[in-house]
Coordinates of C-alpha atoms in Angstrom, one line a residue:
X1 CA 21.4 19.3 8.5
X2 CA 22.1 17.9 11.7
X3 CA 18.3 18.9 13.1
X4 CA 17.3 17.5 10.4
X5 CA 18.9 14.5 10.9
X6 CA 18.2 14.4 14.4
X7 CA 14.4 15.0 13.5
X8 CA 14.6 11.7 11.8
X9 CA 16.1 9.4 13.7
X10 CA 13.8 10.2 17.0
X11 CA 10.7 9.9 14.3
X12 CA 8.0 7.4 15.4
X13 CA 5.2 9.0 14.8
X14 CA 3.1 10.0 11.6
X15 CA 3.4 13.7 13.1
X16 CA 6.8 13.8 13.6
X17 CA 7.5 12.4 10.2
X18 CA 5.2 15.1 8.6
X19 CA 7.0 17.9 10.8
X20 CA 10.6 16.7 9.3
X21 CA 9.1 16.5 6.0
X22 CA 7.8 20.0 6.0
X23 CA 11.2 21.0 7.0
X24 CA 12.9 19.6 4.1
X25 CA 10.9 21.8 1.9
X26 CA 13.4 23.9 0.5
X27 CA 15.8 21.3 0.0
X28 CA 13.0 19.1 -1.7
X29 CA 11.2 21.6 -3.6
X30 CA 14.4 21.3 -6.4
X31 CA 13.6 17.9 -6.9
X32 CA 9.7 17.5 -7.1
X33 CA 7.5 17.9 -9.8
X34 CA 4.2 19.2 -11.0
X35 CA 0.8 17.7 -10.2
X36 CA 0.6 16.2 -13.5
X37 CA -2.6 15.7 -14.2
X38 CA -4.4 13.5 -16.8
X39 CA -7.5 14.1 -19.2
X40 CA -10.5 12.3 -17.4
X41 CA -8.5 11.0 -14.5
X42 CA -10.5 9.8 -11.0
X43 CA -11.3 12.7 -8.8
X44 CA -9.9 13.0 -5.3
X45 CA -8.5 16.0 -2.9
X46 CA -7.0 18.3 -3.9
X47 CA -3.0 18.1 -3.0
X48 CA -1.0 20.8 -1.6
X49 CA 2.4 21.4 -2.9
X50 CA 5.3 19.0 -1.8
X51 CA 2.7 16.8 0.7
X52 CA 0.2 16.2 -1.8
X53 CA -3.3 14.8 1.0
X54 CA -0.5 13.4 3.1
X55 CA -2.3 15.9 5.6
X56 CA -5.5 13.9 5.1
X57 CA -3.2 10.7 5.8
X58 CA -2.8 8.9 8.8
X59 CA 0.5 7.5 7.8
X60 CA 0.1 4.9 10.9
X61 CA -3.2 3.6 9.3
X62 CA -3.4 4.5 6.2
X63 CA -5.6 2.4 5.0
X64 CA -8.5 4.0 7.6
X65 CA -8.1 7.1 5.7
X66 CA -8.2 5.9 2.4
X67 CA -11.5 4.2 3.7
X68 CA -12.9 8.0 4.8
X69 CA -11.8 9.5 1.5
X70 CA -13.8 6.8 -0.7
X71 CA -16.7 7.7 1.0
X72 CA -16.5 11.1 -0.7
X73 CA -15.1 10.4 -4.0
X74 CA -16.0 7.3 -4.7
X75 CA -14.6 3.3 -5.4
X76 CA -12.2 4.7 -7.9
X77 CA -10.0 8.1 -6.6
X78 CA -6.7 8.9 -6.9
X79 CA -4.3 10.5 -3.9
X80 CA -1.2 11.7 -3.8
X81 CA 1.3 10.9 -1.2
X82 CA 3.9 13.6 -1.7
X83 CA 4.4 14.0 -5.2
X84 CA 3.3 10.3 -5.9
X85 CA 0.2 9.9 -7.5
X86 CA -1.9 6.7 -6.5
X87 CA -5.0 5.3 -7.7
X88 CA -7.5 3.4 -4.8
X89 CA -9.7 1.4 -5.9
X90 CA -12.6 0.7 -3.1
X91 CA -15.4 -1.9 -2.5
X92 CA -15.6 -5.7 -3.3
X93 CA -17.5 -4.5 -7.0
X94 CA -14.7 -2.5 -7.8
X95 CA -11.9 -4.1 -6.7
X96 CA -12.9 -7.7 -7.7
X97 CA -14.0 -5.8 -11.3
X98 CA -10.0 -4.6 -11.7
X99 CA -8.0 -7.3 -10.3
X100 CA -10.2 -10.3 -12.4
X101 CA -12.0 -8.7 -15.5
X102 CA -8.8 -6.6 -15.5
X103 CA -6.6 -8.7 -14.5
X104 CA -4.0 -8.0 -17.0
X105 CA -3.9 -4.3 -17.2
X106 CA -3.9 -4.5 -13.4
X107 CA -1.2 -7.0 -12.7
X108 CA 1.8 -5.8 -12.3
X109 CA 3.8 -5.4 -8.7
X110 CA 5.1 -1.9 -8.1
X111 CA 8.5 -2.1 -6.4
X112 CA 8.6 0.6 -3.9
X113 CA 11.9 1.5 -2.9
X114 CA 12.7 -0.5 0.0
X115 CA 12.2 -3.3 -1.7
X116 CA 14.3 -2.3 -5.0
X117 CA 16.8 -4.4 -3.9
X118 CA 15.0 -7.7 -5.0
X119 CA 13.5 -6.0 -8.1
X120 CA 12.8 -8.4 -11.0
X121 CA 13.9 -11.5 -8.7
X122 CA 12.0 -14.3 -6.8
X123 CA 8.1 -13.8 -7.0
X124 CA 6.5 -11.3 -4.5
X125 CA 8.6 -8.1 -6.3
X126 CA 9.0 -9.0 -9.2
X127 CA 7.5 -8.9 -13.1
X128 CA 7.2 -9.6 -16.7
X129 CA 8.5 -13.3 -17.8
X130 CA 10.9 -13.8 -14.9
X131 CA 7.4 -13.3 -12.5
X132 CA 5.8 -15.8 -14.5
X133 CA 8.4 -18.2 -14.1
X134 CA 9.1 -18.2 -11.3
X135 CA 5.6 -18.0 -9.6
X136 CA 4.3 -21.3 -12.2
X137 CA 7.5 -23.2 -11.1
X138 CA 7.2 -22.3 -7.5
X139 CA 3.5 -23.5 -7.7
X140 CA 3.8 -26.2 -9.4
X141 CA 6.5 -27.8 -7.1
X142 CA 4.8 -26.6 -3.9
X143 CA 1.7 -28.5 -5.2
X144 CA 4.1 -31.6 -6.0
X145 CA 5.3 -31.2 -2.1
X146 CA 2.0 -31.9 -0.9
X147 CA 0.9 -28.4 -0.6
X148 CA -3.0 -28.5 0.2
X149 CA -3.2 -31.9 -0.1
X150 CA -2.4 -35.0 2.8
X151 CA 1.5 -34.0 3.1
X152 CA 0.9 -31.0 4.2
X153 CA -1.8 -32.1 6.7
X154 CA 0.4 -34.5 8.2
X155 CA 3.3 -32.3 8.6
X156 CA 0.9 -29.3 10.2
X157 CA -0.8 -32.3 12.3
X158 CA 2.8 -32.8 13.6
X159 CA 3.9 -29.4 14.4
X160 CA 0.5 -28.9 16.1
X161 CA 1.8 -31.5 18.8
X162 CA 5.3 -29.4 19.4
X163 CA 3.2 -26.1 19.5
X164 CA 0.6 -27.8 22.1
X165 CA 3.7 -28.6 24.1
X166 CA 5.1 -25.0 24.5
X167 CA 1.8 -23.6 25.2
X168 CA 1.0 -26.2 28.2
X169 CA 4.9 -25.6 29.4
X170 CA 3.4 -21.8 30.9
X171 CA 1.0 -23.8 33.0
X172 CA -2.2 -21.2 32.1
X173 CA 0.2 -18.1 32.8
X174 CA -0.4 -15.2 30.7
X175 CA 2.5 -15.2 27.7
X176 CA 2.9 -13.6 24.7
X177 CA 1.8 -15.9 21.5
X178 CA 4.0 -14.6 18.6
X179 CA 7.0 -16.5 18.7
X180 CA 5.4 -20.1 19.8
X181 CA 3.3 -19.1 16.7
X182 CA 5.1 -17.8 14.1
X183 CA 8.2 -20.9 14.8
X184 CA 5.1 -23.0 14.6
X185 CA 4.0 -21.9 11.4
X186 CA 7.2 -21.2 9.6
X187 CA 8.3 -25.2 10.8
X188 CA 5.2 -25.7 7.8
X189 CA 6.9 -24.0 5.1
X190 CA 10.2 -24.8 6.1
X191 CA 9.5 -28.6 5.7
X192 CA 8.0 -27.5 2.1
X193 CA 11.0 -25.5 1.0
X194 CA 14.0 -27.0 2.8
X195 CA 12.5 -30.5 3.2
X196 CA 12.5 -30.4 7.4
X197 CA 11.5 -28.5 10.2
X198 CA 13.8 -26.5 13.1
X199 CA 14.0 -27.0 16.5
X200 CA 12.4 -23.8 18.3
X201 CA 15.5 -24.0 20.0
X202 CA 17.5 -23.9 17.0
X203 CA 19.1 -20.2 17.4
X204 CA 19.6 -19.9 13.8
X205 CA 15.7 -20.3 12.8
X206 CA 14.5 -18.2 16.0
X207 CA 17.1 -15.2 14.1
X208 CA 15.8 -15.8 10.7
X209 CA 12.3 -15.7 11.9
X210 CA 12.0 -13.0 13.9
X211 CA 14.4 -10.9 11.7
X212 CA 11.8 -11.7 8.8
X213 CA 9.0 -10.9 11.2
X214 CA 10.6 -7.3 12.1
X215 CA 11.0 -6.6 8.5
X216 CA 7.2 -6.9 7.9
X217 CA 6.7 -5.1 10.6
X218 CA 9.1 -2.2 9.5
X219 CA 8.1 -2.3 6.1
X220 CA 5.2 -0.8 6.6
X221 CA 5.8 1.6 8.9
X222 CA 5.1 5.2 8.8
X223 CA 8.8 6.2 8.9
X224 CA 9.6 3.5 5.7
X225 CA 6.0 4.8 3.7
X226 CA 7.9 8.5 4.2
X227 CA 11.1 7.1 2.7
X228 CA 9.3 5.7 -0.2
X229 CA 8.2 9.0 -1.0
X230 CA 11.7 10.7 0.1
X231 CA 14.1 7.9 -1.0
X232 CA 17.3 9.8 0.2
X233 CA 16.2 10.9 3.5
X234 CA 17.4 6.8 3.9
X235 CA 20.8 7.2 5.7
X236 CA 18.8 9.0 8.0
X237 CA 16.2 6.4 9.5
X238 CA 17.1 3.6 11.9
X239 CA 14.1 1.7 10.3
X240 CA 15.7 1.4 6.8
X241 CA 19.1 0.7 8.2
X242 CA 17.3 -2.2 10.7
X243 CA 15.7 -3.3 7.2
X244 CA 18.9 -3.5 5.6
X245 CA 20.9 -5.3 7.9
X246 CA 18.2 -8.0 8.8
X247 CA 18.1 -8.6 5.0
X248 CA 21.3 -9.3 4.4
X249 CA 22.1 -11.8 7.2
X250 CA 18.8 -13.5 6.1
X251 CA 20.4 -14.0 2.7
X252 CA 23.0 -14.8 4.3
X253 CA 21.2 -17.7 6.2
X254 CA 19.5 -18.9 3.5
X255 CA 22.7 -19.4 1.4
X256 CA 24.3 -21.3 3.6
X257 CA 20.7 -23.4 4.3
X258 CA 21.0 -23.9 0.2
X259 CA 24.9 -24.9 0.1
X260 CA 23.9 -27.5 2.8
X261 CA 21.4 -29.0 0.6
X262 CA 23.4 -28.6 -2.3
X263 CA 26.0 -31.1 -1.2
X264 CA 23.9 -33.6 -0.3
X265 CA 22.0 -33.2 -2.9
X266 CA 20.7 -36.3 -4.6
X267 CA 19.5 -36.8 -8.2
X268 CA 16.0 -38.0 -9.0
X269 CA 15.5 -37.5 -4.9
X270 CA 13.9 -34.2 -4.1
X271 CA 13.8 -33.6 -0.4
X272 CA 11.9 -30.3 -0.8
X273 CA 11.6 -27.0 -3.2
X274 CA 15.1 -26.2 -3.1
X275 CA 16.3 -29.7 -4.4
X276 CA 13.8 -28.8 -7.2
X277 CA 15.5 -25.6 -8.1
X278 CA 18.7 -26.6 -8.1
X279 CA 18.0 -29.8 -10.1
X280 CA 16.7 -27.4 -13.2
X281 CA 19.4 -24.7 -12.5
X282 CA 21.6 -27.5 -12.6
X283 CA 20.0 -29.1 -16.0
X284 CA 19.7 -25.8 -17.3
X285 CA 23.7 -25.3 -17.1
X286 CA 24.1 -28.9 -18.7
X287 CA 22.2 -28.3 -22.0
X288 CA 24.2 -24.9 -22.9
X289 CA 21.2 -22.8 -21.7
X290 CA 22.0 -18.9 -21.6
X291 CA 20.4 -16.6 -19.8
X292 CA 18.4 -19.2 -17.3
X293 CA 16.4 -17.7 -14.7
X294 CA 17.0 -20.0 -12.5
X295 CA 20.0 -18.7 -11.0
X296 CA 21.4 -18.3 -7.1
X297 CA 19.6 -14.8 -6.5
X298 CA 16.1 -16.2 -7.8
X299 CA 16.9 -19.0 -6.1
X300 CA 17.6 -17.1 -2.5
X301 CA 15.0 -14.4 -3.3
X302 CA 12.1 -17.1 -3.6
X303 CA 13.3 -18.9 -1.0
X304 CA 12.9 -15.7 1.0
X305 CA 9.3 -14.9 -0.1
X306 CA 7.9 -18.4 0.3
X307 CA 9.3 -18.4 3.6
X308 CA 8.4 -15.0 4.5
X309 CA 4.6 -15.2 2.9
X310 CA 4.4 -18.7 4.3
X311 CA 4.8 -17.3 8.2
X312 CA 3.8 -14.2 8.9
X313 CA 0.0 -14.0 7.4
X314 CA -1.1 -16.9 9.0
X315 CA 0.4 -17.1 12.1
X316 CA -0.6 -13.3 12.3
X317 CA -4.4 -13.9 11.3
X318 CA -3.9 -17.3 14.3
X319 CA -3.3 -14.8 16.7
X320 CA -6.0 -12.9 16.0
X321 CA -8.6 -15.8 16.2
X322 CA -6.8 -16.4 20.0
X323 CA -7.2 -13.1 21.1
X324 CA -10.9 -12.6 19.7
X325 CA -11.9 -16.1 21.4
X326 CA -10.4 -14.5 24.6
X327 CA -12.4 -10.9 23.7
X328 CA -15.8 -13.0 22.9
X329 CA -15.8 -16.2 25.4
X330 CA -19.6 -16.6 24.3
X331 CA -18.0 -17.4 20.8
X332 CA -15.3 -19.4 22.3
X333 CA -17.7 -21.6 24.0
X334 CA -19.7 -22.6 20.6
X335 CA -16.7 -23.4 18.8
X336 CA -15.5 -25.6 21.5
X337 CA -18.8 -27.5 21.8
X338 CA -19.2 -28.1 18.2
X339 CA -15.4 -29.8 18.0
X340 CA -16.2 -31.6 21.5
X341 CA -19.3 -33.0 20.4
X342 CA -18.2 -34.0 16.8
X343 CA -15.0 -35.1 17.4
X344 CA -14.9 -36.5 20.8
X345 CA -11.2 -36.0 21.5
X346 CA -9.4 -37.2 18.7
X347 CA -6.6 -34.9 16.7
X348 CA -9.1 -32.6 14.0
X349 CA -8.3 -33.4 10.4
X350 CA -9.1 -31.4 7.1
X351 CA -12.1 -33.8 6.8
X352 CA -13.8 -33.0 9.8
X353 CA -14.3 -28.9 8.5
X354 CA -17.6 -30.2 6.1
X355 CA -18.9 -31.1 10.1
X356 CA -17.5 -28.7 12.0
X357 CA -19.6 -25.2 9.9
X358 CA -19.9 -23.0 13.0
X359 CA -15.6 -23.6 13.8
X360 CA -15.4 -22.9 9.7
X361 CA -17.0 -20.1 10.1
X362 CA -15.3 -18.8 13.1
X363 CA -12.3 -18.9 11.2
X364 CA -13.8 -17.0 7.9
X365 CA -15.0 -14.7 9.9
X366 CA -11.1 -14.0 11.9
X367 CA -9.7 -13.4 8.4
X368 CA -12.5 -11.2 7.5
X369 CA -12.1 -9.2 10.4
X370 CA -8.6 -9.0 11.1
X371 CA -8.1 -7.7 7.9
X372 CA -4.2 -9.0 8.0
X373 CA -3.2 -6.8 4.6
X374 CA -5.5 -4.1 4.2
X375 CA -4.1 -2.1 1.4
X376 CA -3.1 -5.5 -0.5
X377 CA 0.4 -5.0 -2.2
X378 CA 0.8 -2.5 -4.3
X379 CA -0.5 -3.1 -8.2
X380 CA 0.8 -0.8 -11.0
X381 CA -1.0 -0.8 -14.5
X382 CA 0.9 -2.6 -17.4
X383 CA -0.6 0.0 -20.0
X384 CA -2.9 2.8 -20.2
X385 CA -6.3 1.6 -18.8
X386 CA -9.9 2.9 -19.3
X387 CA -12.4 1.7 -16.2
X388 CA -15.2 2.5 -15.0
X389 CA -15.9 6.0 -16.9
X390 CA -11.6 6.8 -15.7
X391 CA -8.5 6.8 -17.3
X392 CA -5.6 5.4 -15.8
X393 CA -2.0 6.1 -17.0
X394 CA 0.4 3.0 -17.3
X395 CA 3.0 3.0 -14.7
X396 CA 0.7 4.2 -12.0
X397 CA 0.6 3.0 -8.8
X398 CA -2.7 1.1 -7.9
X399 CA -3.7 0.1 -4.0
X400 CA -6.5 -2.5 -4.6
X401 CA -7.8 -1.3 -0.9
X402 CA -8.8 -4.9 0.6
X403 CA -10.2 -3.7 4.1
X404 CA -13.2 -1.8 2.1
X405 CA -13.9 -5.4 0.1
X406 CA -13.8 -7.1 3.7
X407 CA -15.8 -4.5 5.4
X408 CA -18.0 -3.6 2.2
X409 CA -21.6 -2.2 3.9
X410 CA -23.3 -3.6 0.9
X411 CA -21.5 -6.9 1.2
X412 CA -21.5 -8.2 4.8
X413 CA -24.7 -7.6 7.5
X414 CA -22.3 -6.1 10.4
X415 CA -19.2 -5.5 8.6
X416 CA -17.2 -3.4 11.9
X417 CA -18.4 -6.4 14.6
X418 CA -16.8 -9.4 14.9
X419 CA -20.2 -11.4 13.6
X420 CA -19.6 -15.5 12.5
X421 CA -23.0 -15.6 12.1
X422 CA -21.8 -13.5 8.2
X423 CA -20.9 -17.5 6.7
X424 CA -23.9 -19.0 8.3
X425 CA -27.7 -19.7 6.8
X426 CA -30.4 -19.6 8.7
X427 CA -30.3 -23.4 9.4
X428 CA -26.5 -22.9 10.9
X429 CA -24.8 -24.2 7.3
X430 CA -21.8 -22.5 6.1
X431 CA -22.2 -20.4 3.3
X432 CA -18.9 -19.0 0.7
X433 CA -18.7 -15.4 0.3
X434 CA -17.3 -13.8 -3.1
X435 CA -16.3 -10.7 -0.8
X436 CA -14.6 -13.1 0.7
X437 CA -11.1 -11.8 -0.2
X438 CA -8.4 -12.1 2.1
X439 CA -5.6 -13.8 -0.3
X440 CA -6.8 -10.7 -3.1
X441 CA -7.5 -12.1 -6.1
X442 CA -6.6 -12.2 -10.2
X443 CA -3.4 -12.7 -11.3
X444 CA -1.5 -11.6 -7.5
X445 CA -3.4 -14.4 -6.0
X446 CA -1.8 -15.4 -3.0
X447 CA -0.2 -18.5 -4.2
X448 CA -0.2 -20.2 -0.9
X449 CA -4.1 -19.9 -0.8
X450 CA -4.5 -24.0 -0.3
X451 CA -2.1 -24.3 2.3
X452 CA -3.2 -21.6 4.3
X453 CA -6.7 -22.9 4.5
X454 CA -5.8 -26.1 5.4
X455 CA -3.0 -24.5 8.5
X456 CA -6.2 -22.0 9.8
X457 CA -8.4 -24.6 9.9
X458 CA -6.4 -27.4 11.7
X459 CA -4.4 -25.0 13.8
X460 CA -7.1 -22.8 14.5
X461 CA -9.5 -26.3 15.5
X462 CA -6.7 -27.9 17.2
X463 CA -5.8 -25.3 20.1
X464 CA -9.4 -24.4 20.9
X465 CA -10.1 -28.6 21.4
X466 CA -7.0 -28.3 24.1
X467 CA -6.7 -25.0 25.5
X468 CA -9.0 -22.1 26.7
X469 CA -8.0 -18.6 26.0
X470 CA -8.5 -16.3 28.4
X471 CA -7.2 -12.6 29.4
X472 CA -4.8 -12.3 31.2
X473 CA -5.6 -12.5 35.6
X474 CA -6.9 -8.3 36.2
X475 CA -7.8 -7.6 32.7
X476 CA -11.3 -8.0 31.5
X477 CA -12.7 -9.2 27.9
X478 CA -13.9 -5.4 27.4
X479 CA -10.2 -4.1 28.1
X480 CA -8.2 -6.2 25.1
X481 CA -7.4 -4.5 22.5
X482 CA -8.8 -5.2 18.4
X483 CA -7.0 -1.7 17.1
X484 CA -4.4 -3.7 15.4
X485 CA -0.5 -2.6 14.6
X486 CA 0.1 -1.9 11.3
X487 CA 3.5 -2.7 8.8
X488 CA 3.1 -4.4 5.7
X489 CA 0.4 -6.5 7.7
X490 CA -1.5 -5.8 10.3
X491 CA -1.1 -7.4 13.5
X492 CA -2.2 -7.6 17.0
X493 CA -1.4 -4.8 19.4
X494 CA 1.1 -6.7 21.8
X495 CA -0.8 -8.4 24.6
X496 CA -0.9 -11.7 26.6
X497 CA -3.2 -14.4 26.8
X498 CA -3.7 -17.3 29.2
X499 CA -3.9 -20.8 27.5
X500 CA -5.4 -22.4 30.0
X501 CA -5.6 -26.8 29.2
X502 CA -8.7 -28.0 28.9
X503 CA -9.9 -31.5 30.9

């Protein structure tokens, strides 16, 4: 046991993870099933014992291989990874087909197990009537906050200043972008939520945000996808311990965040979402009401998930658009003359995108291609479904594969290229998509789809007015690097830029 467990602990790559695996075998083997197989199921390889096509996997990136095997079996197939049977579906037809004509046979969140903990609490994990309560409530008051709408564009309009001040402070000197961004961009949910932003300095928001940040990034990894397979191989990994432990003293954080607001608290004055939450937990306790969902865990757990959702995809998919204005400086240069010659130096507002269609594009055409959440979150059907020619068990797991609707041949001219020219006509107008599908779509919508439009476009038009993004002094455009890092989304291999101010 102990080369086994040494095995996993040193584990960071897909091949190492697949070598301990195959070592387990014995053990294993008196816990896993049969192939099960279903009359009329969706084809797909054939799995060997114990690793199912976890062989035809590339644990790191799966969603490239899932990509390859649709090719040969089609925009409905099913995979196994180990004994777990998924379905993919593939292609925007397919996908858009399942998630909205289907939307309620294809709705439900499967809760893998390293996120069991907040099963059936908050929104992102959870299901059933406490889902639906929670996400309508959450909307609903995020929309009373201002979300999409003036609030929010004056409170992103704000932070845009603070963030313009940390990038000038390295004087065009190449530095890494994730933290000024993601403190940037959490400060816009955080004012939603909590009712104010944090200081950058503030050590308590730089912990919560990064430890959030490393759990995405974790939470996808190859090492966590194996343990989802192998739940008790757990006390082994360093991954799921790190997951564990940032998780807590998040909770931890955001408790004390909510007890703070909780004694100031002020009725009929509602500083942000939490005020709103505890306002009804607090009316639902007054009128007798058993059995309310809105209790301390949903409270922290949505909390968590707005704040988590509300950083990490768009200040991800902002890096991005930085580092492909760096890669393409030919791009960079339109963009920049279209905001100097429209705007003539003042700060951009929402109202500017209807003039601004080659920087809206731009920006389309960064979330197309960065592909920020390839493999979606992980459906599972509510009952047994029949689609397209296939039957589908209930309880089966469904990966709605996102980078095949983004990169669908039969949907976008160069779908691999980084091409804006994909939301333009042919007199330079910006055109809408419908494989356009970075927030998914149906009932799993993202629900923070308004807000993260508005913080793309302002952001995204705000630091190429001011700054210039270049590689960093020895490296040329050719040598950055587009492969991408994947966890739950997919980010930017670590690099530097130069954000050099603009006269």
């Amino acid at each position: 046991m102990a080369i086994v467990e040494g095995l996993l602990m040193q584990a960071t790559s897909t091949g190492v993870l697949l070598g301990a695996v195959v070592l387990l075998v014995v053990v294993y083997l008196l816990f896993a099933g049969s192939f099960k197989e279903e009359p009329n199921e969706p084809p797909g390889p054939k799995p060997l014992p114990l690793l199912g096509n976890l062989l035809e996997l590339d644990l790191d990136r799966p969603h490239e291989s899932l990509c390859k095997i649709a090719k040969t079996y089609g925009s409905v197939f099913k995979v196994y990874f180990g004994s777990k049977k998924v379905v993919v579906l593939a292609g925007y037809k397919t996908v858009k087909q399942a998630l909205v004509n289907y939307a309620e046979e294809f709705g439900e969140r499967e809760i893998n197990q390293v996120f069991k903990f907040a099963e059936n609490h908050g929104i992102l994990f959870s299901n059933g009537e406490n889902w639906k309560e929670m996400r309508r409530f959450a909307l609903s008051n995020l929309r009373d906050f201002g979300m999409g709408k003036k609030d929010s564009e004056e409170k992103i309009i704000e932070e845009i200043q603070y963030l313009k001040e940390v990038f000038e402070s390295f004087e065009g000197k190449p530095f890494d972008t994730t933290r000024p961004m993601n403190y940037a961009v959490s400060n816009i949910i955080s004012s939603i939520v909590y009712g104010s932003r944090f200081e950058y300095s503030d050590p308590q928001f730089k912990e919560m945000v990064n430890r959030a940040n490393e759990n995405v990034r974790l939470g996808g990894s190859a090492s966590i996808r194996v343990f989802n397979m192998i739940p008790w191989i757990g006390p082994f990994l360093k991954s799921r311990r790190t997951l564990l432990s940032n998780g807590e003293k998040n909770r931890n954080q955001v408790r004390e965040l909510i007890r703070g607001l909780k004694e100031t608290l002020t009725p009929g004055e509602r500083r942000g979402f939490v005020d709103s939450f505890l306002l009804r937990k607090q009316s639902d306790e007054d009128s007798g009401l058993k059995n309310s969902r809105f209790n301390d865990r949903n409270l922290v757990t949505t909390v968590i998930n707005l704040f988590v959702a509300g950083t990490d995809t768009t200040s991800t998919t902002l890096r991005w658009g930085m580092l492909l204005m760096a890669k393409y400086p030919h791009i960079q240069d339109l963009v920049q003359n279209e905001i100097d010659k429209t705007i003539e130096g003042r700060q951009p507002v929402v109202e500017d995108r209807k003039n601004l269609p080659y920087t809206d594009a731009v920006v389309h055409e960064i979330q197309r291609l960065s592909n920020i959440v390839p493999m979606s979150l992980p459906h599972t059907t509510s009952c047994d479904v029949h689609f397209n020619g296939f039957f589908i068990k209930k309880g089966t797991t469904v990966y709605p594969l996102l980078t095949s609707v983004l990169r669908d041949e039969n949907e976008w001219e160069s779908p691999h290229t980084f091409n804006p020219q994909h939301f333009l006509d042919k007199q330079g107008r910006f055109v809408k998509k419908d494989a356009f599908m970075p927030f998914s779509a149906g009932r799993r919508i993202c629900l923070g789809e308004s807000l993260a439009k508005m913080e793309l476009f302002l952001f995204f038009a705000s630091l190429m007015q001011h700054f210039r993004f270049t590689p960093p002094p020895g490296v040329s455009e050719d040598q950055l690097d587009l492969t991408g890092v994947v966890g739950i989304t997919l980010n930017p291999s670590p690099h530097t830029l130069c954000a050099v101010k603009r006269t």
